[in-house]
C-alpha positions as a Python dict, from the first residue, in 0.01 Angstrom:
ca = {
    (1, 'M'): (0, 0, 0),
    (2, 'K'): (-264, -170, -212),
    (3, 'L'): (-110, -452, -417),
    (4, 'L'): (-305, -609, -700),
    (5, 'V'): (-216, -974, -758),
    (6, 'P'): (-372, -1196, -1031),
    (7, 'D'): (-617, -1439, -875),
    (8, 'H'): (-430, -1741, -1011),
    (9, 'V'): (-102, -1640, -838),
    (10, 'A'): (-63, -1773, -484),
    (11, 'F'): (75, -1485, -280),
    (12, 'E'): (29, -1371, 77),
    (13, 'T'): (243, -1134, 282),
    (14, 'T'): (282, -1018, 638),
    (15, 'I'): (460, -695, 539),
    (16, 'P'): (297, -420, 751),
    (17, 'G'): (79, -181, 557),
    (18, 'V'): (48, -399, 244),
    (19, 'V'): (-303, -506, 143),
    (20, 'V'): (-312, -782, -121),
    (21, 'V'): (-612, -760, -355),
    (22, 'P'): (-671, -1049, -599),
    (23, 'F'): (-797, -951, -944),
    (24, 'D'): (-896, -1121, -1267),
    (25, 'P'): (-617, -1045, -1517),
    (26, 'T'): (-840, -1128, -1816),
    (27, 'V'): (-1070, -826, -1764),
    (28, 'P'): (-1005, -458, -1691),
    (29, 'I'): (-911, -377, -1334),
    (30, 'P'): (-1221, -265, -1143),
    (31, 'D'): (-1255, 111, -1087),
    (32, 'E'): (-1243, 68, -709),
    (33, 'H'): (-887, -68, -737),
    (34, 'T'): (-737, 189, -975),
    (35, 'D'): (-582, 356, -667),
    (36, 'A'): (-340, 64, -628),
    (37, 'Q'): (27, 145, -585),
    (38, 'G'): (152, -203, -670),
    (39, 'L'): (68, -450, -948),
    (40, 'V'): (182, -800, -1027),
    (41, 'G'): (157, -862, -1400),
    (42, 'W'): (94, -1217, -1516),
    (43, 'G'): (-158, -1351, -1765),
    (44, 'M'): (-268, -1005, -1877),
    (45, 'P'): (-335, -949, -2251),
    (46, 'N'): (-140, -662, -2403),
    (47, 'E'): (-449, -441, -2425),
    (48, 'L'): (-513, -482, -2053),
    (49, 'F'): (-156, -378, -1974),
    (50, 'A'): (-224, -64, -2169),
    (51, 'D'): (-557, -17, -1988),
    (52, 'A'): (-383, -52, -1652),
    (53, 'A'): (-116, 193, -1757),
    (54, 'S'): (-379, 458, -1841),
    (55, 'R'): (-601, 405, -1536),
    (56, 'L'): (-370, 326, -1243),
    (57, 'G'): (-268, 682, -1168),
    (58, 'R'): (-103, 604, -833),
    (59, 'L'): (98, 302, -949),
    (60, 'E'): (459, 298, -829),
    (61, 'W'): (571, -64, -863),
    (62, 'L'): (504, -332, -1130),
    (63, 'Q'): (640, -682, -1083),
    (64, 'L'): (616, -896, -1396),
    (65, 'L'): (627, -1272, -1369),
    (66, 'S'): (723, -1311, -1735),
    (67, 'A'): (1084, -1331, -1840),
    (68, 'G'): (1019, -1076, -2112),
    (69, 'S'): (903, -723, -2040),
    (70, 'D'): (817, -606, -2393),
    (71, 'A'): (435, -594, -2338),
    (72, 'A'): (466, -386, -2020),
    (73, 'L'): (724, -152, -2168),
    (74, 'A'): (497, -89, -2468),
    (75, 'A'): (189, -29, -2250),
    (76, 'G'): (279, 331, -2163),
    (77, 'F'): (326, 323, -1786),
    (78, 'R'): (442, 655, -1637),
    (79, 'P'): (816, 697, -1595),
    (80, 'E'): (771, 699, -1216),
    (81, 'V'): (670, 332, -1225),
    (82, 'A'): (948, 87, -1143),
    (83, 'I'): (909, -224, -1363),
    (84, 'M'): (1077, -555, -1273),
    (85, 'S'): (1087, -861, -1493),
    (86, 'G'): (1041, -1224, -1389),
    (87, 'R'): (1389, -1314, -1514),
    (88, 'S'): (1503, -1651, -1369),
    (89, 'L'): (1149, -1768, -1284),
    (90, 'H'): (1121, -1955, -1616),
    (91, 'D'): (1477, -2081, -1652),
    (92, 'A'): (1411, -2448, -1571),
    (93, 'P'): (1074, -2489, -1757),
    (94, 'V'): (1191, -2313, -2073),
    (95, 'A'): (1522, -2498, -2074),
    (96, 'E'): (1334, -2826, -2036),
    (97, 'H'): (1103, -2740, -2325),
    (98, 'A'): (1395, -2638, -2548),
    (99, 'L'): (1564, -2967, -2472),
    (100, 'A'): (1240, -3155, -2549),
    (101, 'L'): (1204, -2981, -2886),
    (102, 'T'): (1567, -3046, -2973),
    (103, 'L'): (1543, -3417, -2889),
    (104, 'A'): (1208, -3444, -3070),
    (105, 'A'): (1378, -3307, -3382),
    (106, 'A'): (1673, -3543, -3348),
    (107, 'R'): (1454, -3848, -3294),
    (108, 'R'): (1205, -3732, -3564),
    (109, 'L'): (908, -3757, -3334),
    (110, 'H'): (712, -3516, -3557),
    (111, 'S'): (732, -3766, -3843),
    (112, 'L'): (653, -4060, -3617),
    (113, 'V'): (343, -3888, -3476),
    (114, 'R'): (218, -3816, -3828),
    (115, 'A'): (265, -4183, -3911),
    (116, 'Q'): (85, -4285, -3592),
    (117, 'I'): (-213, -4062, -3677),
    (118, 'G'): (-226, -4229, -4019),
    (119, 'H'): (-206, -4580, -3862),
    (120, 'R'): (119, -4637, -4053),
    (121, 'W'): (414, -4837, -3917),
    (122, 'A'): (703, -4601, -4007),
    (123, 'G'): (955, -4873, -4072),
    (124, 'E'): (1196, -4633, -4235),
    (125, 'F'): (1267, -4488, -3889),
    (126, 'G'): (1312, -4820, -3718),
    (127, 'G'): (1550, -5113, -3745),
    (128, 'I'): (1914, -5064, -3838),
    (129, 'Q'): (2010, -4697, -3865),
    (130, 'P'): (2347, -4544, -3954),
    (131, 'E'): (2503, -4337, -3681),
    (132, 'P'): (2543, -4055, -3740),
    (133, 'S'): (2271, -4048, -4007),
    (134, 'P'): (2410, -3885, -4322),
    (135, 'G'): (2248, -3552, -4406),
    (136, 'L'): (2030, -3551, -4092),
    (137, 'F'): (2040, -3406, -3746),
    (138, 'S'): (1983, -3731, -3557),
    (139, 'T'): (2173, -3708, -3228),
    (140, 'L'): (2316, -3464, -2975),
    (141, 'R'): (2632, -3672, -2954),
    (142, 'N'): (2910, -3458, -3105),
    (143, 'A'): (2648, -3210, -3230),
    (144, 'N'): (2730, -2842, -3254),
    (145, 'V'): (2456, -2646, -3076),
    (146, 'V'): (2444, -2267, -3091),
    (147, 'I'): (2232, -2087, -2829),
    (148, 'W'): (2153, -1728, -2940),
    (149, 'G'): (2047, -1527, -2639),
    (150, 'Y'): (2278, -1686, -2385),
    (151, 'G'): (2141, -1567, -2053),
    (152, 'S'): (1998, -1743, -1752),
    (153, 'I'): (1782, -1981, -1960),
    (154, 'G'): (2069, -2069, -2191),
    (155, 'S'): (2302, -2133, -1898),
    (156, 'T'): (2040, -2361, -1743),
    (157, 'L'): (1996, -2549, -2073),
    (158, 'S'): (2357, -2593, -2176),
    (159, 'P'): (2465, -2846, -1912),
    (160, 'H'): (2186, -3081, -2025),
    (161, 'L'): (2298, -3051, -2388),
    (162, 'I'): (2661, -3107, -2288),
    (163, 'A'): (2568, -3411, -2078),
    (164, 'L'): (2413, -3564, -2391),
    (165, 'G'): (2735, -3508, -2586),
    (166, 'A'): (2685, -3171, -2757),
    (167, 'D'): (2935, -2893, -2801),
    (168, 'V'): (2760, -2567, -2708),
    (169, 'T'): (2844, -2215, -2820),
    (170, 'G'): (2659, -1922, -2671),
    (171, 'V'): (2581, -1596, -2846),
    (172, 'A'): (2527, -1280, -2643),
    (173, 'T'): (2615, -915, -2635),
    (174, 'R'): (2969, -971, -2501),
    (175, 'T'): (3235, -1234, -2546),
    (176, 'R'): (3317, -1445, -2240),
    (177, 'T'): (3372, -1799, -2116),
    (178, 'A'): (3085, -1933, -1906),
    (179, 'G'): (3186, -2270, -1758),
    (180, 'D'): (3220, -2513, -2050),
    (181, 'V'): (3061, -2271, -2296),
    (182, 'Q'): (3238, -2015, -2509),
    (183, 'V'): (3014, -1714, -2560),
    (184, 'V'): (3065, -1500, -2870),
    (185, 'T'): (2887, -1194, -3012),
    (186, 'P'): (2629, -1192, -3298),
    (187, 'A'): (2898, -1055, -3527),
    (188, 'Q'): (3050, -1403, -3532),
    (189, 'L'): (2730, -1582, -3635),
    (190, 'P'): (2823, -1596, -4008),
    (191, 'Q'): (3136, -1788, -3909),
    (192, 'I'): (2983, -2035, -3663),
    (193, 'L'): (2643, -2110, -3820),
    (194, 'P'): (2777, -2311, -4117),
    (195, 'S'): (2894, -2582, -3872),
    (196, 'A'): (2583, -2572, -3651),
    (197, 'D'): (2357, -2874, -3621),
    (198, 'V'): (2104, -2683, -3409),
    (199, 'L'): (2040, -2312, -3353),
    (200, 'I'): (1840, -2247, -3035),
    (201, 'M'): (1689, -1899, -3019),
    (202, 'I'): (1615, -1750, -2673),
    (203, 'L'): (1612, -1384, -2764),
    (204, 'P'): (1375, -1125, -2610),
    (205, 'S'): (1157, -901, -2824),
    (206, 'T'): (1324, -564, -2865),
    (207, 'P'): (1369, -328, -3161),
    (208, 'Q'): (1727, -460, -3191),
    (209, 'T'): (1620, -828, -3210),
    (210, 'D'): (1332, -783, -3456),
    (211, 'G'): (1399, -1022, -3743),
    (212, 'A'): (1747, -1095, -3605),
    (213, 'L'): (1758, -1436, -3770),
    (214, 'D'): (1721, -1306, -4123),
    (215, 'A'): (1745, -1466, -4468),
    (216, 'D'): (2122, -1428, -4482),
    (217, 'L'): (2182, -1600, -4148),
    (218, 'I'): (1931, -1876, -4229),
    (219, 'A'): (2122, -1930, -4556),
    (220, 'A'): (2442, -1973, -4351),
    (221, 'L'): (2300, -2283, -4178),
    (222, 'P'): (2375, -2625, -4329),
    (223, 'A'): (2095, -2814, -4499),
    (224, 'H'): (2047, -3056, -4207),
    (225, 'A'): (2036, -2791, -3932),
    (226, 'W'): (1731, -2726, -3714),
    (227, 'V'): (1616, -2396, -3570),
    (228, 'V'): (1453, -2409, -3227),
    (229, 'N'): (1280, -2095, -3096),
    (230, 'V'): (1171, -2061, -2734),
    (231, 'G'): (1229, -1685, -2716),
    (232, 'R'): (1000, -1454, -2914),
    (233, 'G'): (853, -1510, -3259),
    (234, 'S'): (947, -1160, -3374),
    (235, 'T'): (1318, -1245, -3357),
    (236, 'I'): (1297, -1458, -3673),
    (237, 'D'): (1215, -1343, -4026),
    (238, 'E'): (925, -1587, -4051),
    (239, 'S'): (881, -1553, -4428),
    (240, 'A'): (1247, -1631, -4488),
    (241, 'L'): (1226, -1926, -4251),
    (242, 'I'): (919, -2066, -4429),
    (243, 'D'): (1092, -2035, -4766),
    (244, 'A'): (1399, -2221, -4636),
    (245, 'L'): (1185, -2495, -4478),
    (246, 'R'): (971, -2538, -4791),
    (247, 'D'): (1277, -2557, -5015),
    (248, 'G'): (1463, -2801, -4787),
    (249, 'R'): (1747, -2555, -4736),
    (250, 'I'): (1744, -2635, -4360),
    (251, 'G'): (1646, -2952, -4181),
    (252, 'G'): (1353, -2816, -3986),
    (253, 'A'): (1222, -2580, -3720),
    (254, 'A'): (1077, -2645, -3376),
    (255, 'L'): (885, -2332, -3274),
    (256, 'D'): (722, -2254, -2944),
    (257, 'V'): (663, -1894, -3054),
    (258, 'T'): (556, -1730, -3379),
    (259, 'V'): (520, -1376, -3507),
    (260, 'Q'): (142, -1388, -3470),
    (261, 'E'): (-7, -1578, -3178),
    (262, 'P'): (-222, -1781, -3188),
    (263, 'L'): (-75, -1889, -3521),
    (264, 'P'): (-342, -1825, -3791),
    (265, 'P'): (-488, -2139, -3955),
    (266, 'S'): (-368, -2000, -4291),
    (267, 'S'): (0, -2011, -4192),
    (268, 'P'): (211, -2247, -4404),
    (269, 'L'): (390, -2356, -4087),
    (270, 'W'): (98, -2587, -3994),
    (271, 'D'): (144, -2808, -4298),
    (272, 'L'): (522, -2817, -4342),
    (273, 'T'): (636, -3169, -4253),
    (274, 'N'): (968, -3047, -4115),
    (275, 'V'): (810, -2822, -3852),
    (276, 'I'): (723, -2891, -3485),
    (277, 'L'): (484, -2642, -3330),
    (278, 'T'): (397, -2588, -2964),
    (279, 'P'): (159, -2312, -2847),
    (280, 'H'): (392, -2083, -2651),
    (281, 'S'): (399, -2345, -2376),
    (282, 'A'): (766, -2345, -2282),
    (283, 'G'): (707, -2114, -1986),
    (284, 'G'): (382, -2058, -1799),
    (285, 'R'): (525, -2187, -1471),
    (286, 'P'): (699, -1903, -1286),
    (287, 'L'): (899, -2097, -1026),
    (288, 'G'): (968, -1891, -714),
    (289, 'A'): (722, -1615, -804),
    (290, 'A'): (605, -1552, -448),
    (291, 'E'): (959, -1517, -321),
    (292, 'L'): (1049, -1265, -595),
    (293, 'I'): (734, -1060, -525),
    (294, 'E'): (811, -1055, -153),
    (295, 'E'): (1177, -964, -212),
    (296, 'N'): (1105, -676, -445),
    (297, 'L'): (808, -551, -244),
    (298, 'T'): (1027, -533, 67),
    (299, 'A'): (1304, -360, -130),
    (300, 'H'): (1060, -106, -272),
    (301, 'L'): (924, -15, 70),
    (302, 'R'): (1273, 13, 214),
    (303, 'G'): (1415, 205, -78),
    (304, 'T'): (1681, -59, -146),
    (305, 'P'): (1784, -197, -490),
    (306, 'L'): (1523, -397, -679),
    (307, 'R'): (1596, -729, -844),
    (308, 'N'): (1543, -761, -1222),
    (309, 'L'): (1478, -388, -1255),
    (310, 'V'): (1391, -301, -1615),
    (311, 'T'): (1301, 67, -1585),
    (312, 'P'): (1456, 264, -1299),
    (313, 'R'): (1194, 485, -1141),
    (314, 'R'): (1245, 848, -1231),
    (315, 'E'): (1100, 1153, -1066),
    (316, 'A'): (844, 1331, -1284),
}
């Protein structure tokens, strides 16, 4: 079996019959390797996923290292190709980034950095401060945090929020109790958002989640609430969010993802003073990637169940 692995991914195997071929994921796969039966997808632009789907006629197995699988699913791979996601590989890095964005919003680091750039001592943020600060999200102590998209990343993040004093509610497809977190369905969002101090979005990009946080749900948030998005930009109605931010109808937004990436220079998000932007940098560190590749490669060759299977292989 010829296995194509991006040249920036450290992977070696002793599995008999497997030949690992490094490739540059930023350019089309060379013609001499289009006979590969296995492919590790990481760092490939969407158009190169589509190119691989059209040219790798013998492909059987595609292991993604991204938590999301939307790009690969849209690429047009044959139904015979088993596609596995990198779910769980990004839990710790993305949870850490979400926590950093939430704390940055609470401690108003975005305003402090702007003052620093202007060589201004922002005295209004120092000295004696009321606690809690009226009309502001200023602390995680006793804060109500809603995590929409409560999966493995959310369950990694929630203990850190709880340790800092927050009450966490998860939102997912089914109601359940997960440790200290009560998980509800999206149908209950209109009831729980009016008391939220922070809404953390960790939704994947699917037709069902497109624009999930719409104008009505944004309007349900209190004026001091922050929206943090470390999922996919498409899950928020960006125009409605911009309007709410510009009008001061919510406290702010900390966004690691946007609808269009890179974010165009013309976007109003750049200049809104109640916005924190990071360049889709929450992930990018698939922890345990080699182990997942090895596990699923072994399972594929043995015909045993695959971990994180997104599209069960079907006979043509």
